[in-house]
Short mmCIF file of C-alpha atoms in Angstrom, two decimals:
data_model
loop_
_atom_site.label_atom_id
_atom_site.label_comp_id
_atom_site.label_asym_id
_atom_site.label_seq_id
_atom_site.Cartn_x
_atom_site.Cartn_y
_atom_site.Cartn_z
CA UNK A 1370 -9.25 1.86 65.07
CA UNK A 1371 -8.94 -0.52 68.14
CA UNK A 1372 -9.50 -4.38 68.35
CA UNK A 1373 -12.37 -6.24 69.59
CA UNK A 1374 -12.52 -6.89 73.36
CA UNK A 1375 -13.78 -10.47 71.81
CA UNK A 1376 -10.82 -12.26 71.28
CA UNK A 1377 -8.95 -15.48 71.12
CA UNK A 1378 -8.07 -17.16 74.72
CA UNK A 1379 -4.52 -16.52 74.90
CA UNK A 1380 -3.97 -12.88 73.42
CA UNK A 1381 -4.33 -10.12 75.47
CA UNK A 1382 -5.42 -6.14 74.72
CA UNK A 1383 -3.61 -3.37 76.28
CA UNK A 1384 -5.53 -0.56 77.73
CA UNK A 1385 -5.55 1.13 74.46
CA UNK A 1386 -6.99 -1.19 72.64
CA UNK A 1387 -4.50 -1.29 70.29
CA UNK A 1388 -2.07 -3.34 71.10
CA UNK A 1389 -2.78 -7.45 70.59
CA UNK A 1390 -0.09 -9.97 72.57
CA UNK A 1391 -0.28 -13.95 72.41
CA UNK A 1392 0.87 -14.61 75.86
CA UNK A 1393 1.46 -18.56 75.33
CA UNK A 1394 1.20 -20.97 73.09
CA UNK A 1395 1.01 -20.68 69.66
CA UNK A 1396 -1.99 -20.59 68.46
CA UNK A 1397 -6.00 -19.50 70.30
CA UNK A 1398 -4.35 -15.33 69.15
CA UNK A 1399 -7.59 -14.62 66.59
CA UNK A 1400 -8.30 -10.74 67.46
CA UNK A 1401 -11.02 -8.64 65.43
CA UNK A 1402 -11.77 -5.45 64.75
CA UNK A 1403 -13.92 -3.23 67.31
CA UNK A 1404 -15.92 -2.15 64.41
CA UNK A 1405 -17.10 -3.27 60.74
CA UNK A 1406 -15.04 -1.52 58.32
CA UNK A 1407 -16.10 0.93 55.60
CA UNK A 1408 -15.52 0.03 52.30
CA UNK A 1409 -11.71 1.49 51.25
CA UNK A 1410 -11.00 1.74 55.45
CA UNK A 1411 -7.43 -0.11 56.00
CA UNK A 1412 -7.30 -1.93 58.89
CA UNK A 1413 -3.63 -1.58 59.35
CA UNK A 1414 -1.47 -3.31 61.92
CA UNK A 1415 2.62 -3.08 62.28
CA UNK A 1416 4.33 -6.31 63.53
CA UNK A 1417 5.61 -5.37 67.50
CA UNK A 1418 7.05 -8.83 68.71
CA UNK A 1419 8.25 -11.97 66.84
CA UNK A 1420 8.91 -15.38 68.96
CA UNK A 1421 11.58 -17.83 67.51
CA UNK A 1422 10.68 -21.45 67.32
CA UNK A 1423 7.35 -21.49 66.31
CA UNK A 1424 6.56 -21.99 62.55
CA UNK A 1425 3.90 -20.04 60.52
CA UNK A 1426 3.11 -16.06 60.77
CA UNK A 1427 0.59 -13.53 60.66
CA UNK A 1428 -2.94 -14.02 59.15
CA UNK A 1429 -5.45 -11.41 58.18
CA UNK A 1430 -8.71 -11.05 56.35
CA UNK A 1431 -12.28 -10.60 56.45
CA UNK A 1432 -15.22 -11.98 58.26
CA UNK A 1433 -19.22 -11.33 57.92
CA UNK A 1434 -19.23 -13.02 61.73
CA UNK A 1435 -20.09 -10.65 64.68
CA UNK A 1436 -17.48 -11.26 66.94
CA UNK A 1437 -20.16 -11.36 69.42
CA UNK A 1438 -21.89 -13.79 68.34
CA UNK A 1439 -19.31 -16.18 69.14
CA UNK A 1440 -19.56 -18.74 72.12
CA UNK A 1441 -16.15 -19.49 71.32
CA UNK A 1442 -13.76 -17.56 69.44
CA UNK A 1443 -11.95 -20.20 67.15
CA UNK A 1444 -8.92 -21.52 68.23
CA UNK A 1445 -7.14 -20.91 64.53
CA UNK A 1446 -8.39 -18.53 61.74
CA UNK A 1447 -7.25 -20.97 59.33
CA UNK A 1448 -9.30 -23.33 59.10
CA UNK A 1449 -11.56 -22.83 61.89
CA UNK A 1450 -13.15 -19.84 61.37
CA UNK A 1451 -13.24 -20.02 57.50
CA UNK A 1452 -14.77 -22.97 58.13
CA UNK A 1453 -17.89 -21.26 59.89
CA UNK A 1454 -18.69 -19.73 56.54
CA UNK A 1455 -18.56 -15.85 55.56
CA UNK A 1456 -14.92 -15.71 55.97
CA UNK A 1457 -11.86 -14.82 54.37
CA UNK A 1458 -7.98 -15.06 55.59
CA UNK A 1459 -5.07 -15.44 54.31
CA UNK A 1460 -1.48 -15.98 55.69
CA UNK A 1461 0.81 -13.07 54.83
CA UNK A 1462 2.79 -14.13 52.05
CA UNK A 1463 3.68 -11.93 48.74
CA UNK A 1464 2.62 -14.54 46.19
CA UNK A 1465 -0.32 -17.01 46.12
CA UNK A 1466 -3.07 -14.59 47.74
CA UNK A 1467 -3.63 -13.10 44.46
CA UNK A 1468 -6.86 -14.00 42.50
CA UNK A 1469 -6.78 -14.68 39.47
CA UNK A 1470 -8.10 -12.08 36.89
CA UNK A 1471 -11.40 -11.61 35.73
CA UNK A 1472 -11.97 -12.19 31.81
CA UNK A 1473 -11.18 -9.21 30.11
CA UNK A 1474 -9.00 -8.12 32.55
CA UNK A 1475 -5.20 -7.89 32.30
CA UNK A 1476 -3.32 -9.51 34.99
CA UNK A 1477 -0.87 -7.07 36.91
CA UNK A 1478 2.99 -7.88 36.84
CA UNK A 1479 5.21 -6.92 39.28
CA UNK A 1480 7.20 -5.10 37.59
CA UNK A 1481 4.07 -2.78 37.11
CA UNK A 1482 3.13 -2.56 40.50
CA UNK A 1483 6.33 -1.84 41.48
CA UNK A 1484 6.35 1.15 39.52
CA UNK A 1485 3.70 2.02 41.09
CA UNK A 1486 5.00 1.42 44.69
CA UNK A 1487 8.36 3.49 43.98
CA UNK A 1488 7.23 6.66 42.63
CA UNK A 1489 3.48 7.29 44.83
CA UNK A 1490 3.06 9.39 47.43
CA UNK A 1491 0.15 8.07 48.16
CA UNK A 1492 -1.65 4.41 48.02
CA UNK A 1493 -4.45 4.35 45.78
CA UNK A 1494 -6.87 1.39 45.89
CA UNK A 1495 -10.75 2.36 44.33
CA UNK A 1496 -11.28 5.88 45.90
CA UNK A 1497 -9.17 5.73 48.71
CA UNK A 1498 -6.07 7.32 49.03
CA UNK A 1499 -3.76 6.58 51.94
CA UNK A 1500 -0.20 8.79 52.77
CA UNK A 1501 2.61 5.75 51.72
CA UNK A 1502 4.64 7.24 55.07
CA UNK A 1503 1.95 5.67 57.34
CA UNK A 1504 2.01 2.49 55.51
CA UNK A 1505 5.50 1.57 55.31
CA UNK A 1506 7.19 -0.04 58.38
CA UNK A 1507 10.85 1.73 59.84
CA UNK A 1508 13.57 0.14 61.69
CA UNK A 1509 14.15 1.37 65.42
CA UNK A 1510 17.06 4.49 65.39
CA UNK A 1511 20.47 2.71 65.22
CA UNK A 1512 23.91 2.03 62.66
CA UNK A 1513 21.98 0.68 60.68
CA UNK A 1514 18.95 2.07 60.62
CA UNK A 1515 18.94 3.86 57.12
CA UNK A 1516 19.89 0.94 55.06
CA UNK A 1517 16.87 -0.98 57.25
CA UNK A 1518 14.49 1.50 56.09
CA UNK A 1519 14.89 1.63 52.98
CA UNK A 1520 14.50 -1.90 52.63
CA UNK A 1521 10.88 -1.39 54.31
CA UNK A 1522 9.82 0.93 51.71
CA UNK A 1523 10.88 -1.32 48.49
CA UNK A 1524 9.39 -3.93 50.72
CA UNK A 1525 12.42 -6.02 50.20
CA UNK A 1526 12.13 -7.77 53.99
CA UNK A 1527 10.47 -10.63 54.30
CA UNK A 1528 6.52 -9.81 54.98
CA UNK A 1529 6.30 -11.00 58.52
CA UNK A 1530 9.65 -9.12 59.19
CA UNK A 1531 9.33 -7.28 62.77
CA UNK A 1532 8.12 -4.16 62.48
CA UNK A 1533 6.58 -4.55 59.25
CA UNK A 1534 3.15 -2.66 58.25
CA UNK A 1535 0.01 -5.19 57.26
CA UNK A 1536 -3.67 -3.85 56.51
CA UNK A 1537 -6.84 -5.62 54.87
CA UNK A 1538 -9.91 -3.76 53.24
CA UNK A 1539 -12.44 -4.10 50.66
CA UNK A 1540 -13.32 -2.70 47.80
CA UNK A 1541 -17.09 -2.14 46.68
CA UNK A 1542 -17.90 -3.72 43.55
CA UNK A 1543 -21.60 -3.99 41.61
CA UNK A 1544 -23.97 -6.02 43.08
CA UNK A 1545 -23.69 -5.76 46.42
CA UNK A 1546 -20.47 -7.22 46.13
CA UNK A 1547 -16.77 -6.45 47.25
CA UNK A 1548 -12.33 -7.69 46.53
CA UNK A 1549 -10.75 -8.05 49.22
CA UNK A 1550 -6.91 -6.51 49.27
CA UNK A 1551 -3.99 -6.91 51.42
CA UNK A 1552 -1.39 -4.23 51.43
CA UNK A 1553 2.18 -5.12 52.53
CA UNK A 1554 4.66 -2.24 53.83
CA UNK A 1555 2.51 -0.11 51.12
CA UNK A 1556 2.49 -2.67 48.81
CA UNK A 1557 -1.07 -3.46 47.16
CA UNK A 1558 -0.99 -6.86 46.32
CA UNK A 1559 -3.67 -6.75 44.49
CA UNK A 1560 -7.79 -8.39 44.82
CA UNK A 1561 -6.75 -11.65 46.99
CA UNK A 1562 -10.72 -12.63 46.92
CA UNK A 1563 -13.89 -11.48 45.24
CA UNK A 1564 -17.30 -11.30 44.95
CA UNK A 1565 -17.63 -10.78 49.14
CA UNK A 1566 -21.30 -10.19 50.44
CA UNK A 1567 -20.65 -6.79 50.88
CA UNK A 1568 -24.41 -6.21 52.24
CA UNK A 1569 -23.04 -7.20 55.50
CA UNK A 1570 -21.16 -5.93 58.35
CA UNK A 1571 -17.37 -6.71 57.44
CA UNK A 1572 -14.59 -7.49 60.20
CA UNK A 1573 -11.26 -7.13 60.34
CA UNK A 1574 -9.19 -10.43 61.57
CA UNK A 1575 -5.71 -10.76 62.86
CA UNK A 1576 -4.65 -13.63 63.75
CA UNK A 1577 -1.42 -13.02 65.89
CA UNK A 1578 -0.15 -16.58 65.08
CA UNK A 1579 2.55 -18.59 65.86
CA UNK A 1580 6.24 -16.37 64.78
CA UNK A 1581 4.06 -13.22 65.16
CA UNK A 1582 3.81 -12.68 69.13
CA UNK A 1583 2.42 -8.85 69.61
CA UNK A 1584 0.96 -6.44 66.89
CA UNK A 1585 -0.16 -2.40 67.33
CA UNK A 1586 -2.67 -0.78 65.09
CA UNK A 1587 -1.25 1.86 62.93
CA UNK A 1588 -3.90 4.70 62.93
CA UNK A 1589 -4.35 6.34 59.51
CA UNK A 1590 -5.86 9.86 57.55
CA UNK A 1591 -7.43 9.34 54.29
CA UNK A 1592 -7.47 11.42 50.98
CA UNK A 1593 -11.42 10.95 50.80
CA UNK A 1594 -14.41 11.15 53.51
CA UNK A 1595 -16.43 8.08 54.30
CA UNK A 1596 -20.35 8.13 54.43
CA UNK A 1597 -20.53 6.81 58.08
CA UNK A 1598 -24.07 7.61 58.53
CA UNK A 1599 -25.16 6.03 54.99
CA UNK A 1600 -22.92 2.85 55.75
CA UNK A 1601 -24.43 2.27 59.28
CA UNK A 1602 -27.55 2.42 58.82
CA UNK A 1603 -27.21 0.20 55.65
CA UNK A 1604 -25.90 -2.71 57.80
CA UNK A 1605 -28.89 -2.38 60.27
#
């Protein structure tokens, strides 16, 4: 996983690849994904860098745009790039990116979910399963450091906390279709958008906005194998 070498004015890439820094401003830090995701493939970033005095945080989501295509990347991801059409962001909050339920389907408390979240070893969204150790942000060694982490695996910080762990994927659905998920320090929050175009390629976004200053994308092993040949050559 590595970012797009098409990105906004002001961020720049390290060498890696996988390392995204705003270098001014606040805003003009929309990165991408080098590649479309797979459906269940979590695009999964941990916060590096915060900068006081700027208000706002991370955004993530989706887009059906080839980064390429671009003259300009978009100065914001919200609104500017949603507003080009096949595209979904959000800004990383836990409530208010959930969708609503579909009829006949019971609405998820978090009480439930938390459940969930506290006794897995592993993530489970559709048929992907993710390790929860790669997911879940840790504080830097110190005094503190044990109480610190186990506030990042209740996911009891704030969401944009530094050093916190964000991803976005899809889910396949019927008809060509896909939900869109954010997961939060291991935390599914649950379908945040369906009924995506899922016939198309599918980027990541990050928009290192604002608060958020530098990101680093987490690199992750899955409990199932993707069909990489059957999903490229379906998107050609």
């Amino acid at each position: 996983m590595e970012f797009h070498e098409v990105h906004g004015a002001n961020v720049r890439i390290d060498p890696t690849g996988t390392q995204a820094t705003r270098v001014e401003s606040f805003a003009n830090g929309v990165c991408f994904s080098k590649q479309p995701l797979l459906p269940g493939e979590l695009f999964l970033v941990e916060i590096e860098e915060k900068e006081l005095g700027w208000c706002g945080h991370l955004r993530v989501g989706l887009t059906g745009i080839d980064p390429r295509s671009l003259e300009v990347v978009p100065e914001y991801s919200l609104p500017d790039l949603v507003s080009l059409g096949d595209s979904w962001i959000f800004a990383i909050t836990r409530n208010h990116n959930r969708a609503p339920p579909e009829e006949g389907e019971e609405e998820e408390g978090v009480s439930r979910r938390s459940k969930d979240f506290f006794t897995a070893s592993h993530l489970q969204i559709g048929s992907t399963r993710i390790p929860m150790d790669k997911l879940v942000g840790r504080s830097r060694p110190g005094r503190f450091s044990h109480i610190l982490d186990d506030l990042y695996k209740t996911n009891a910080l704030p969401p944009t906390a530094r050093r916190s762990r964000i991803g976005v994927l899809y889910v396949s659905r019927a008809q060509a279709s896909a939900d869109m998920h954010i997961v939060i320090n291991g935390e599914d929050m649950g379908p945040c958008s369906r009924g995506i175009p899922a016939h198309q390629p599918l980027y990541a976004v990050v928009d290192v906005f604002a608060a958020t200053k530098s990101v680093r994308v987490v690199q992750l092993e899955y409990g199932m194998n993707f069909p990489k040949c059957h999903c490229v050559s379906a998107f050609e």
